[in-house]
Coordinates of C-alpha atoms in Angstrom, one line a residue:
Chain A
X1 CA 37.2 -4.1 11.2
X2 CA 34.9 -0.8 10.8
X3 CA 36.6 1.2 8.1
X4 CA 37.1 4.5 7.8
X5 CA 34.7 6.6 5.8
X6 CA 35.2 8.9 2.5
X7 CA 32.3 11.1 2.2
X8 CA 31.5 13.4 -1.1
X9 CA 30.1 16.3 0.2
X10 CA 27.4 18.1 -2.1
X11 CA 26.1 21.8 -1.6
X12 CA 22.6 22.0 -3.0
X13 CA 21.4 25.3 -4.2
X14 CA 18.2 25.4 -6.2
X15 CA 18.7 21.8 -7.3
X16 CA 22.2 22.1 -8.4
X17 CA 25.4 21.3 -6.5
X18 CA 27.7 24.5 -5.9
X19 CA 31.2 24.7 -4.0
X20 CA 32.2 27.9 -2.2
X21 CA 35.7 29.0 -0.6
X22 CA 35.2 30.0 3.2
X23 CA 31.8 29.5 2.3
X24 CA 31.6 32.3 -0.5
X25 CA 32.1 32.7 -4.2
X26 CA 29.6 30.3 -4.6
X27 CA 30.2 28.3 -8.3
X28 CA 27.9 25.9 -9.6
X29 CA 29.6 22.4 -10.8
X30 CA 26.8 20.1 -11.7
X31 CA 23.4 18.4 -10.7
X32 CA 23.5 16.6 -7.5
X33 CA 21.6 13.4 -9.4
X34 CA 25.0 12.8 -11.8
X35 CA 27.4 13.7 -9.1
X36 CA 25.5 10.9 -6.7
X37 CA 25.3 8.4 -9.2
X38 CA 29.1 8.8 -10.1
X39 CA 30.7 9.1 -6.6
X40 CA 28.3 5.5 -5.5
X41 CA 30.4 4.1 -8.5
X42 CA 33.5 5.7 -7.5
X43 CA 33.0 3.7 -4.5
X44 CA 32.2 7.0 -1.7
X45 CA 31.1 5.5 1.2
X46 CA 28.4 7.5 2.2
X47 CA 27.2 11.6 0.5
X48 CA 26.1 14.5 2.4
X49 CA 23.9 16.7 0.3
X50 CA 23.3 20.2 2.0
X51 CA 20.8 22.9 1.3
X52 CA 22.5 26.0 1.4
X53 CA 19.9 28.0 0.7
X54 CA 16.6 25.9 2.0
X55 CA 13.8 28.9 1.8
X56 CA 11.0 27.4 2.2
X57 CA 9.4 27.8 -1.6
X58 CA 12.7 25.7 -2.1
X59 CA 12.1 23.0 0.2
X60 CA 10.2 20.7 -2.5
X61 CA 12.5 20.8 -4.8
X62 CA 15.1 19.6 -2.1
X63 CA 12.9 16.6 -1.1
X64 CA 12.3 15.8 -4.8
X65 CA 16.2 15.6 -5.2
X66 CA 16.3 13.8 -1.8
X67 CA 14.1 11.1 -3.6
X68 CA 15.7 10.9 -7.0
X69 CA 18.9 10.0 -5.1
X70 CA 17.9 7.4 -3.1
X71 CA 16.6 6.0 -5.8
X72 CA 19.7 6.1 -7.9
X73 CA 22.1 5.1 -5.0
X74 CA 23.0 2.0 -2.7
X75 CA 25.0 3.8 0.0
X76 CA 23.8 6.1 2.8
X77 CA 23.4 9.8 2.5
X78 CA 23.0 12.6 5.2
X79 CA 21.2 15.7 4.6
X80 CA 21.4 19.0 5.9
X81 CA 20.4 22.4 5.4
X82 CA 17.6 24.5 6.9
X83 CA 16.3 21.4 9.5
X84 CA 14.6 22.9 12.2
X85 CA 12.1 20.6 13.4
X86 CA 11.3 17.6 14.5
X87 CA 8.7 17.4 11.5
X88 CA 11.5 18.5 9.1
X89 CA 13.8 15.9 9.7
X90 CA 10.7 13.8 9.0
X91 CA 10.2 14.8 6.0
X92 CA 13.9 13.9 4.9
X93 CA 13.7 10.6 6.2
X94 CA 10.6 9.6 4.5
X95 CA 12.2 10.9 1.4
X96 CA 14.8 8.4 1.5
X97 CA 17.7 10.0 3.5
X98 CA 19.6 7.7 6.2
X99 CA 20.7 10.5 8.4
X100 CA 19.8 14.5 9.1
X101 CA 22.2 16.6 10.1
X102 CA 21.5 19.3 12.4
X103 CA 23.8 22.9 12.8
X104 CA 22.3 26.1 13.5
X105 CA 18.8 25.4 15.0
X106 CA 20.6 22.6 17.4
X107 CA 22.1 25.6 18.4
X108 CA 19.1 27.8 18.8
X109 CA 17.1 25.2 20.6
X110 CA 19.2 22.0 21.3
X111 CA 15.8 20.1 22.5
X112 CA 15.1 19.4 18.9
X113 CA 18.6 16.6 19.1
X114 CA 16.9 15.2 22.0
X115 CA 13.1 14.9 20.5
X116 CA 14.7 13.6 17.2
X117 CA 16.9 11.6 18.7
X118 CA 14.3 9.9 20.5
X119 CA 11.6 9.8 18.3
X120 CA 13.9 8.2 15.0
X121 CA 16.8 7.0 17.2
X122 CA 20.8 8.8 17.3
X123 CA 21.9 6.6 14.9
X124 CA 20.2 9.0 12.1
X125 CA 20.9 12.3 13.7
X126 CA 24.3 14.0 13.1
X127 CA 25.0 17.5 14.8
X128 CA 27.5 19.3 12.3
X129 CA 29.0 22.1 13.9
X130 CA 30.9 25.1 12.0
X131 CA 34.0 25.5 14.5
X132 CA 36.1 28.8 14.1
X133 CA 39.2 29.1 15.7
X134 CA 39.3 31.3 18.9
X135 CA 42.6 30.7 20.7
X136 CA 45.1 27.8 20.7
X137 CA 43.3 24.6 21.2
X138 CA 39.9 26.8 21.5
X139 CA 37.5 26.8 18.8
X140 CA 34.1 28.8 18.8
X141 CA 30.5 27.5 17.3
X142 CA 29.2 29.3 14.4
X143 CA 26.0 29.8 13.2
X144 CA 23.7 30.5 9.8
X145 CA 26.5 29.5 7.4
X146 CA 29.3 30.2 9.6
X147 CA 28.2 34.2 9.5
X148 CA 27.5 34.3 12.9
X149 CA 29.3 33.2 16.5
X150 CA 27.4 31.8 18.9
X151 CA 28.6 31.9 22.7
X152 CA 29.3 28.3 22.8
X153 CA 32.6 26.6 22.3
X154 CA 33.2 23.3 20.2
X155 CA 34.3 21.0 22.9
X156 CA 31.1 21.8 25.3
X157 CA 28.9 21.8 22.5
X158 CA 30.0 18.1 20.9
X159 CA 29.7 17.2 24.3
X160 CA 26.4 18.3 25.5
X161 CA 25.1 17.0 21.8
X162 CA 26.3 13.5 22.8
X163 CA 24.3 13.6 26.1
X164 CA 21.4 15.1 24.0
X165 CA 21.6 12.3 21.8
X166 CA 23.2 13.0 18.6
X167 CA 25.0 9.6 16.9
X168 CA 27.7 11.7 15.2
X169 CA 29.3 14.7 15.2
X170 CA 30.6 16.7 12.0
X171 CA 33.1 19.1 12.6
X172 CA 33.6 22.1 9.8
X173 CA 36.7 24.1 10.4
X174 CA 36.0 27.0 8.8
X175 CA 39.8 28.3 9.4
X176 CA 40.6 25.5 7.0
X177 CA 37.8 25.4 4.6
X178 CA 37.9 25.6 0.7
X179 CA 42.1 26.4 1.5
X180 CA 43.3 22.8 0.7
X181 CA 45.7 22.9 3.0
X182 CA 44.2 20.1 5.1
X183 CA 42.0 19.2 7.9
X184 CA 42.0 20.9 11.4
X185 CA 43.6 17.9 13.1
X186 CA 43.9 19.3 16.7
X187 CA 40.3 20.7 16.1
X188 CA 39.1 16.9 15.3
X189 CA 41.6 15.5 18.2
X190 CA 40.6 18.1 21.2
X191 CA 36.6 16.9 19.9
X192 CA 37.7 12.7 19.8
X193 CA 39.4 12.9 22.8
X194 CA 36.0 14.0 24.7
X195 CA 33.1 12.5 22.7
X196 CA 32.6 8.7 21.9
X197 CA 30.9 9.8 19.2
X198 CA 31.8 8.6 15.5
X199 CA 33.8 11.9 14.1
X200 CA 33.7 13.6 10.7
X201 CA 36.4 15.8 9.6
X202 CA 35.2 18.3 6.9
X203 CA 37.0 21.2 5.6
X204 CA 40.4 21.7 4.3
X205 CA 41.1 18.7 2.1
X206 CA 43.8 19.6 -0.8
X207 CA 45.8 15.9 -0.9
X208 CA 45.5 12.2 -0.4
X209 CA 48.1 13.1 2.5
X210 CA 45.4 14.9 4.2
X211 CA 42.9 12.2 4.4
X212 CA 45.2 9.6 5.7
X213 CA 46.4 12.2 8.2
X214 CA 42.9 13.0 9.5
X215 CA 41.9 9.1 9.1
X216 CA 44.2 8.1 11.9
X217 CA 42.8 6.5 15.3
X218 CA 42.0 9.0 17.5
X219 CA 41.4 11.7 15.2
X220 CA 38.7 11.3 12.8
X221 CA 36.3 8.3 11.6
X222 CA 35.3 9.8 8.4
X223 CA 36.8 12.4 6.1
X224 CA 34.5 14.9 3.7
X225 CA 35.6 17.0 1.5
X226 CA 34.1 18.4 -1.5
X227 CA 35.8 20.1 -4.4
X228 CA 38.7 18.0 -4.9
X229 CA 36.2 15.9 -5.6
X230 CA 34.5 17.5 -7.7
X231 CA 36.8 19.0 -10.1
X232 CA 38.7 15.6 -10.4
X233 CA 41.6 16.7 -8.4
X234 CA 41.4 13.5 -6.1
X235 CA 39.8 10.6 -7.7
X236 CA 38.0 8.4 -4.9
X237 CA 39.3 4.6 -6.1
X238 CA 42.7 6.2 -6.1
X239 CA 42.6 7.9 -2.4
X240 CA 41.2 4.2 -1.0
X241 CA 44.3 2.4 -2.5
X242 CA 46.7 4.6 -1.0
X243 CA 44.9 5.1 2.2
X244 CA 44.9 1.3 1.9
X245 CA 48.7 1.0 1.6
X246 CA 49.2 2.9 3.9
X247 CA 47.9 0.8 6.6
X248 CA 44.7 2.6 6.8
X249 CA 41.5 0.8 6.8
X250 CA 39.3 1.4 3.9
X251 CA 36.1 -0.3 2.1
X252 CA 38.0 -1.7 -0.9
X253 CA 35.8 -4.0 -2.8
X254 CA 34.7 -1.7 -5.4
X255 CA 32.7 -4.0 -7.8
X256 CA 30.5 -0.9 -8.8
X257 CA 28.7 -1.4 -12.1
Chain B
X1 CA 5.0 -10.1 -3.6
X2 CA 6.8 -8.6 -0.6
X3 CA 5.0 -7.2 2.2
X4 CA 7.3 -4.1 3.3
X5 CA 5.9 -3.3 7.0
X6 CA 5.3 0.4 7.3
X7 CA 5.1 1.4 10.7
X8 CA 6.9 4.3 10.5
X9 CA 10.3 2.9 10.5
X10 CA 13.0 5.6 9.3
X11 CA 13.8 5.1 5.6
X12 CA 12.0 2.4 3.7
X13 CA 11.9 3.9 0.5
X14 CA 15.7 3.4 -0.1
X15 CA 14.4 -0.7 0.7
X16 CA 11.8 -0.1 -2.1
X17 CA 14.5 1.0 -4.6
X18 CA 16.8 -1.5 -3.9
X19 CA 14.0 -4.4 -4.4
X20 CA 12.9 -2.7 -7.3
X21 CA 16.3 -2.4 -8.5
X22 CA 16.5 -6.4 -8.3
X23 CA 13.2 -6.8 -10.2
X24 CA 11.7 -7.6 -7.1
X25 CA 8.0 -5.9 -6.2
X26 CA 7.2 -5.0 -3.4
X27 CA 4.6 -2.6 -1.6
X28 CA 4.3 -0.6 2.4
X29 CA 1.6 -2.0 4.1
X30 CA 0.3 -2.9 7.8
X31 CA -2.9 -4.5 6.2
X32 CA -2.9 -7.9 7.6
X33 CA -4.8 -9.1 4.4
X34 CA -1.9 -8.0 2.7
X35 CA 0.6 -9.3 5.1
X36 CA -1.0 -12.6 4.5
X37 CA -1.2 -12.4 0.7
X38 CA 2.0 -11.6 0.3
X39 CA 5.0 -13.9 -0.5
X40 CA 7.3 -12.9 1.7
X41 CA 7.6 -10.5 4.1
X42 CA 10.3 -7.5 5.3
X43 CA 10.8 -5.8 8.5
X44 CA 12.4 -2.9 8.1
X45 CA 13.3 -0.9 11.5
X46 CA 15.3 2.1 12.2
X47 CA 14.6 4.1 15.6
X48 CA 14.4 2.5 19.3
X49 CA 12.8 -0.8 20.4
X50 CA 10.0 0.1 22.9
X51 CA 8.8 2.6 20.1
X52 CA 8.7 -0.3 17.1
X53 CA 6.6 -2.8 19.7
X54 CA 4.4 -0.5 20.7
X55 CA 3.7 0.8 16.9
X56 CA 3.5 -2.8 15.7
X57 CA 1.2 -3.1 18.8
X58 CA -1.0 -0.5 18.0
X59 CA -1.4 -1.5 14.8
X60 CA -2.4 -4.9 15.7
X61 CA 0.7 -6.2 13.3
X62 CA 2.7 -8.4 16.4
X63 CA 0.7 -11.6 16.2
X64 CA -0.2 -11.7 12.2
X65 CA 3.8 -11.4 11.7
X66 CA 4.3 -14.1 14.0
X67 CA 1.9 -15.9 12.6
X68 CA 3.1 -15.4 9.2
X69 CA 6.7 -16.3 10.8
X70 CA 5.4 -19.4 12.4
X71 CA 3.8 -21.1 9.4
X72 CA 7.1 -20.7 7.1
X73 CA 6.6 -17.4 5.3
X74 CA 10.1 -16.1 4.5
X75 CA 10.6 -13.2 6.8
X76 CA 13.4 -10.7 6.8
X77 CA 14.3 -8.7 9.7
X78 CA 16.4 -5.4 8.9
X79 CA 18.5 -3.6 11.8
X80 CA 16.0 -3.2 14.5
X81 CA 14.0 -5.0 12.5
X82 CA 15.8 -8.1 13.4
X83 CA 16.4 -7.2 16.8
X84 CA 12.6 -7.2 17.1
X85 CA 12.6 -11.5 16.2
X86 CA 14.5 -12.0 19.6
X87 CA 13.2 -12.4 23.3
X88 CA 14.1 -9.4 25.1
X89 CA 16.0 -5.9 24.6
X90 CA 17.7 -3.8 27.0
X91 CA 17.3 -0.8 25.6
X92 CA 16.4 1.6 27.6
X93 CA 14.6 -0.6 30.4
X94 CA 13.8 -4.1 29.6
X95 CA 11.0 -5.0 26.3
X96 CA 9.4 -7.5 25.2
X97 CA 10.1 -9.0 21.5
X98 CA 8.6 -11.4 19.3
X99 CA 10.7 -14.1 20.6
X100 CA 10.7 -16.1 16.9
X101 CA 14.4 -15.8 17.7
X102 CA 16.3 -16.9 21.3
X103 CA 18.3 -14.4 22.6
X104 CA 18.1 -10.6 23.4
X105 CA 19.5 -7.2 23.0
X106 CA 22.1 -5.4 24.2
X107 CA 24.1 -2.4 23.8
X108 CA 27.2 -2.3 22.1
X109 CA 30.2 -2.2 24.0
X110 CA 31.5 1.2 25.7
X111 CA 35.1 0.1 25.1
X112 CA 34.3 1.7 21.2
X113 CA 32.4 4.5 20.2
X114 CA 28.9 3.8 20.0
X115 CA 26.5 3.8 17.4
X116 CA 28.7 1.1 15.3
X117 CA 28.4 3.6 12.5
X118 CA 30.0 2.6 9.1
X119 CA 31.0 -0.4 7.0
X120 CA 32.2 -3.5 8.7
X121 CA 33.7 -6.4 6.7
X122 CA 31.8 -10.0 7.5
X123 CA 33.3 -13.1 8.8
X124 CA 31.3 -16.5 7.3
X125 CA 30.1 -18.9 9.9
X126 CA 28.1 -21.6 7.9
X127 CA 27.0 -21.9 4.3
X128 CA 23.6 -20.6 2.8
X129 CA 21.7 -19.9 0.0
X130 CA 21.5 -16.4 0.7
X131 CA 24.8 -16.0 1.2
X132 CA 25.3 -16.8 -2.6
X133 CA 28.2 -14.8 -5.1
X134 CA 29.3 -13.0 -1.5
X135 CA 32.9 -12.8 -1.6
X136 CA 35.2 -13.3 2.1
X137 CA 35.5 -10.2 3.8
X138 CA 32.5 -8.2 2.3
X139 CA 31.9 -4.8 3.9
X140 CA 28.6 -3.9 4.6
X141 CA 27.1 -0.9 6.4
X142 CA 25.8 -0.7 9.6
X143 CA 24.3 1.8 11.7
X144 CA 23.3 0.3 15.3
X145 CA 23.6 1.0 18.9
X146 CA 22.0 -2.1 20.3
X147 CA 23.3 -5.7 19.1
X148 CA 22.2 -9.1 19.6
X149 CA 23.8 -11.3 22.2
X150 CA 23.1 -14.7 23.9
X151 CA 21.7 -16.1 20.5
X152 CA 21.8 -19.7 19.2
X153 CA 24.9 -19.8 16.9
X154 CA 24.0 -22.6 14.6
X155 CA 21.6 -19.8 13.5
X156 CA 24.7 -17.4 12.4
X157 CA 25.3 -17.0 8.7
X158 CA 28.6 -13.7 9.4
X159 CA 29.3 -11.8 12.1
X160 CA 30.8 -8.9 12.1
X161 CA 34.0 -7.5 14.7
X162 CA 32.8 -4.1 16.6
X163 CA 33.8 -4.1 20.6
X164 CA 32.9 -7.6 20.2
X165 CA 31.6 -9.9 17.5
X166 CA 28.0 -8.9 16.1
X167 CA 25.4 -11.5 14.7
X168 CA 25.5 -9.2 11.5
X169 CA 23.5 -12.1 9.5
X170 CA 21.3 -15.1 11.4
X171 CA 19.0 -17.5 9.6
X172 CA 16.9 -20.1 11.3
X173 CA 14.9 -21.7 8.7
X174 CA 12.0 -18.9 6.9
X175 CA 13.6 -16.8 9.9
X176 CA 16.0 -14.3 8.6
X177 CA 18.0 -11.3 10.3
X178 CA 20.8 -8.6 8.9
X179 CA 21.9 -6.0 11.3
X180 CA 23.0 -3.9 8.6
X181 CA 21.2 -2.4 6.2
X182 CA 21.2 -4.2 2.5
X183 CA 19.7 -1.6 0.5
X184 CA 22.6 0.9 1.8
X185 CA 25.6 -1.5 1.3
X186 CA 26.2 -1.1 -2.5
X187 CA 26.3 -4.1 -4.9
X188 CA 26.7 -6.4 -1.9
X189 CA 23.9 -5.6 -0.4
X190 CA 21.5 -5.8 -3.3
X191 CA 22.8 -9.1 -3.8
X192 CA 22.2 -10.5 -0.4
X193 CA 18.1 -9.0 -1.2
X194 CA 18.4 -10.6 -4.5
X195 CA 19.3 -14.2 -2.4
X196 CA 16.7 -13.8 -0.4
X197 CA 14.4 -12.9 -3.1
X198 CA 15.2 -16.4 -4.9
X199 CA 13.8 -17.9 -1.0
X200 CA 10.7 -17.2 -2.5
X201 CA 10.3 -18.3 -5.9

């Protein structure tokens, strides 16, 4: 039975992993290399590593990290962060990451899902989409780092991504983000309910309650969170055995060395 | 040696790690001298079918690796990389494969949400050598949209449940196919490589 993901989420700025609230205060917490290593042995089931600031003087660096982790880990990892092209997403992929993820220029130009899509197949592209609440059970796309609103809402956009192409769809709540209070489950829900797309709950993570709330059929596939990672607050072998016990389905043989 | 064929196939260098991790050497080629001087030989494959024939094609690899396949050269198929060892896909029209394999491709059920994205546990069908120190229920990651049905089943090793059961791990003979990817599924994974690297000593 396919299990449902825990996924370590690592902002990368200038090499080193950082962890804002509401996507400010920005703190640095450690190198993105030792946090990898550590949440592969934890028994994560797959890492996103972002590039918040992704200039391009900055790009190489990015890669380089990109490579070092691959090389260090045996699970998948997704990268984000200032992808724009076709030849961008490329460039990850030949440095070793599984998957791209997509945001703000899917939004500027949503051609780039389809060409990517087609030219490495959906299963590696992953349109993450900052979703800020606009009404009840209405959610609006934000762009750039959630500074900006686009004029789409969330439920169109996961669906026209799907058609475009996209293999999975992340949804950011940034409502819910950094506050711990847990994930935006009728944000996740309204999205399941119209995409067959796998789902991936980010933003709002505070408990082990959370995850195995979001983790339930219908709602979410995956769960990310960040900073409760992190600083220890939720250790990962932990969550799995009480997501486990409570009937929901998780990757449990950790036989990490 | 391993021949790893690079014809552009998504993420091989995580494949290189993992071998290397495993003391096993390896190098990217679509040299056919080095195809044939190698000891064994990997097909990696992420991305869609027509594109990987055509590429292989193009590069002039299709009959070398069937070749190679033919005269008992331990060959591992990868994702699409196994799907390419069967007769036909149906992805997205109707392609030609190598055919080292009987069956074809198909997509993966509508009744779940497709790409199979994530780790699926394995059932065990038969016995093998490379199936060695692999405990019951192993999860292992997959990331497919396509899957291989109509297949000879003596040739399944585990399978896998998803809208269906999967061929997640054939062998027939030198012949050998994982739909998910080793080198991304942890400690399990880099066992099963290590297996199939002791097919070659």
């Amino acid at each position: 039975m396919l299990a449902k993901r825990i996924v370590p989420c690592l902002d990368v700025d200038k090499g080193r992993v950082v962890k804002g609230k509401k996507f400010q205060n920005i703190q640095d917490v450690a190198h993105p290399v030792d946090l990898a290593k550590k949440y592969n042995q934890d028994g994560a089931d797959e890492l996103v590593f972002y590039d918040i600031t992704a200039s391009n003087e900055e790009r190489n660096i990015f890669l380089d990290m990109v490579e070092s982790v691959a090389a260090e880990i045996a699970i998948p990892f997704t990268v984000g962060g200032g992808i724009r092209t076709v030849e961008d997403i490329h460039q990850v992929l030949r440095a070793g990451a599984d998957k791209v993820s997509i945001n703000s220029a899917a939004v500027k130009n949503p051609l780039v899902i389809k060409e990517a899509a087609l030219r490495f197949g959906s299963q590696c592209i992953v349109l993450s989409i900052d979703a800020k609440q606009a009404a009840n059970n209405r959610w609006g796309v934000y762009i750039n780092g959630g500074r900006q609103q686009s004029n789409l809402d969330v439920v169109d956009w996961a669906k026209q991504g799907e058609a475009l192409g996209a293999g999975e769809i992340v949804l950011n709540a940034i409502n819910t983000d950094g506050e711990k209070n847990g994930y935006d489950l009728a944000l996740m829900q309204s999205v399941a309910a119209e995409v067959n797309l796998p789902i991936v709950a980010s933003g709002g993570a505070g408990t082990t309650q959370h995850f195995a709330e979001v983790l339930q059929d219908g709602i979410a596939d995956a769960a990310l969170a960040a900073s409760v990672f992190h600083y220890g607050e939720i250790s990962i072998p932990e969550l799995k055995t009480e997501l486990y016990q409570s009937g929901i389905e998780v990757r449990r043989d950790l036989q990490w060395k | 040696m391993i021949a790893i064929i690079d014809y552009g196939a998504g993420n091989i260098k995580s494949l290189q790690f993992a071998l290397t991790k495993k003391g096993m050497e390896s190098y990217l080629t679509t040299d056919p001298n080095e195809i044939a001087n190698s000891d064994a030989i990997i097909l990696p494959g992420v991305g869609a079918f027509q594109d990987a024939m055509k590429t292989l094609d193009q590069k002039g690899l299709i009959d070398i690796l069937k070749h190679e396949a033919n005269n008992g050269k331990p060959i591992l198929g990868i994702c699409l990389g196994m799907q390419l060892f069967y007769e036909t896909s149906e992805e997205d029209g109707e392609w030609e494969g190598f055919g080292l394999l009987e069956g074809k491709v198909s997509r993966i059920s509508n009744s779940v949400k497709v790409p199979h994205i994530g780790w699926n546990n394995l059932t065990t069908h038969r016995n093998s050598a490379l199936y060695k120190d692999i405990p019951d229920d192993a999860y292992v990651y997959f990331v497919h949209s396509y899957a291989v049905t109509a297949f000879q089943h003596n040739s399944l090793i585990a399978s896998s449940t998803y809208g269906g059961m999967i061929p997640a791990f054939v062998q027939q003979d030198n012949i050998i196919g994982m739909q998910f990817h080793p080198e991304k599924s942890g400690d399990i994974g880099l066992q099963l490589l290590e297996n199939f690297g002791e097919m070659i000593r």
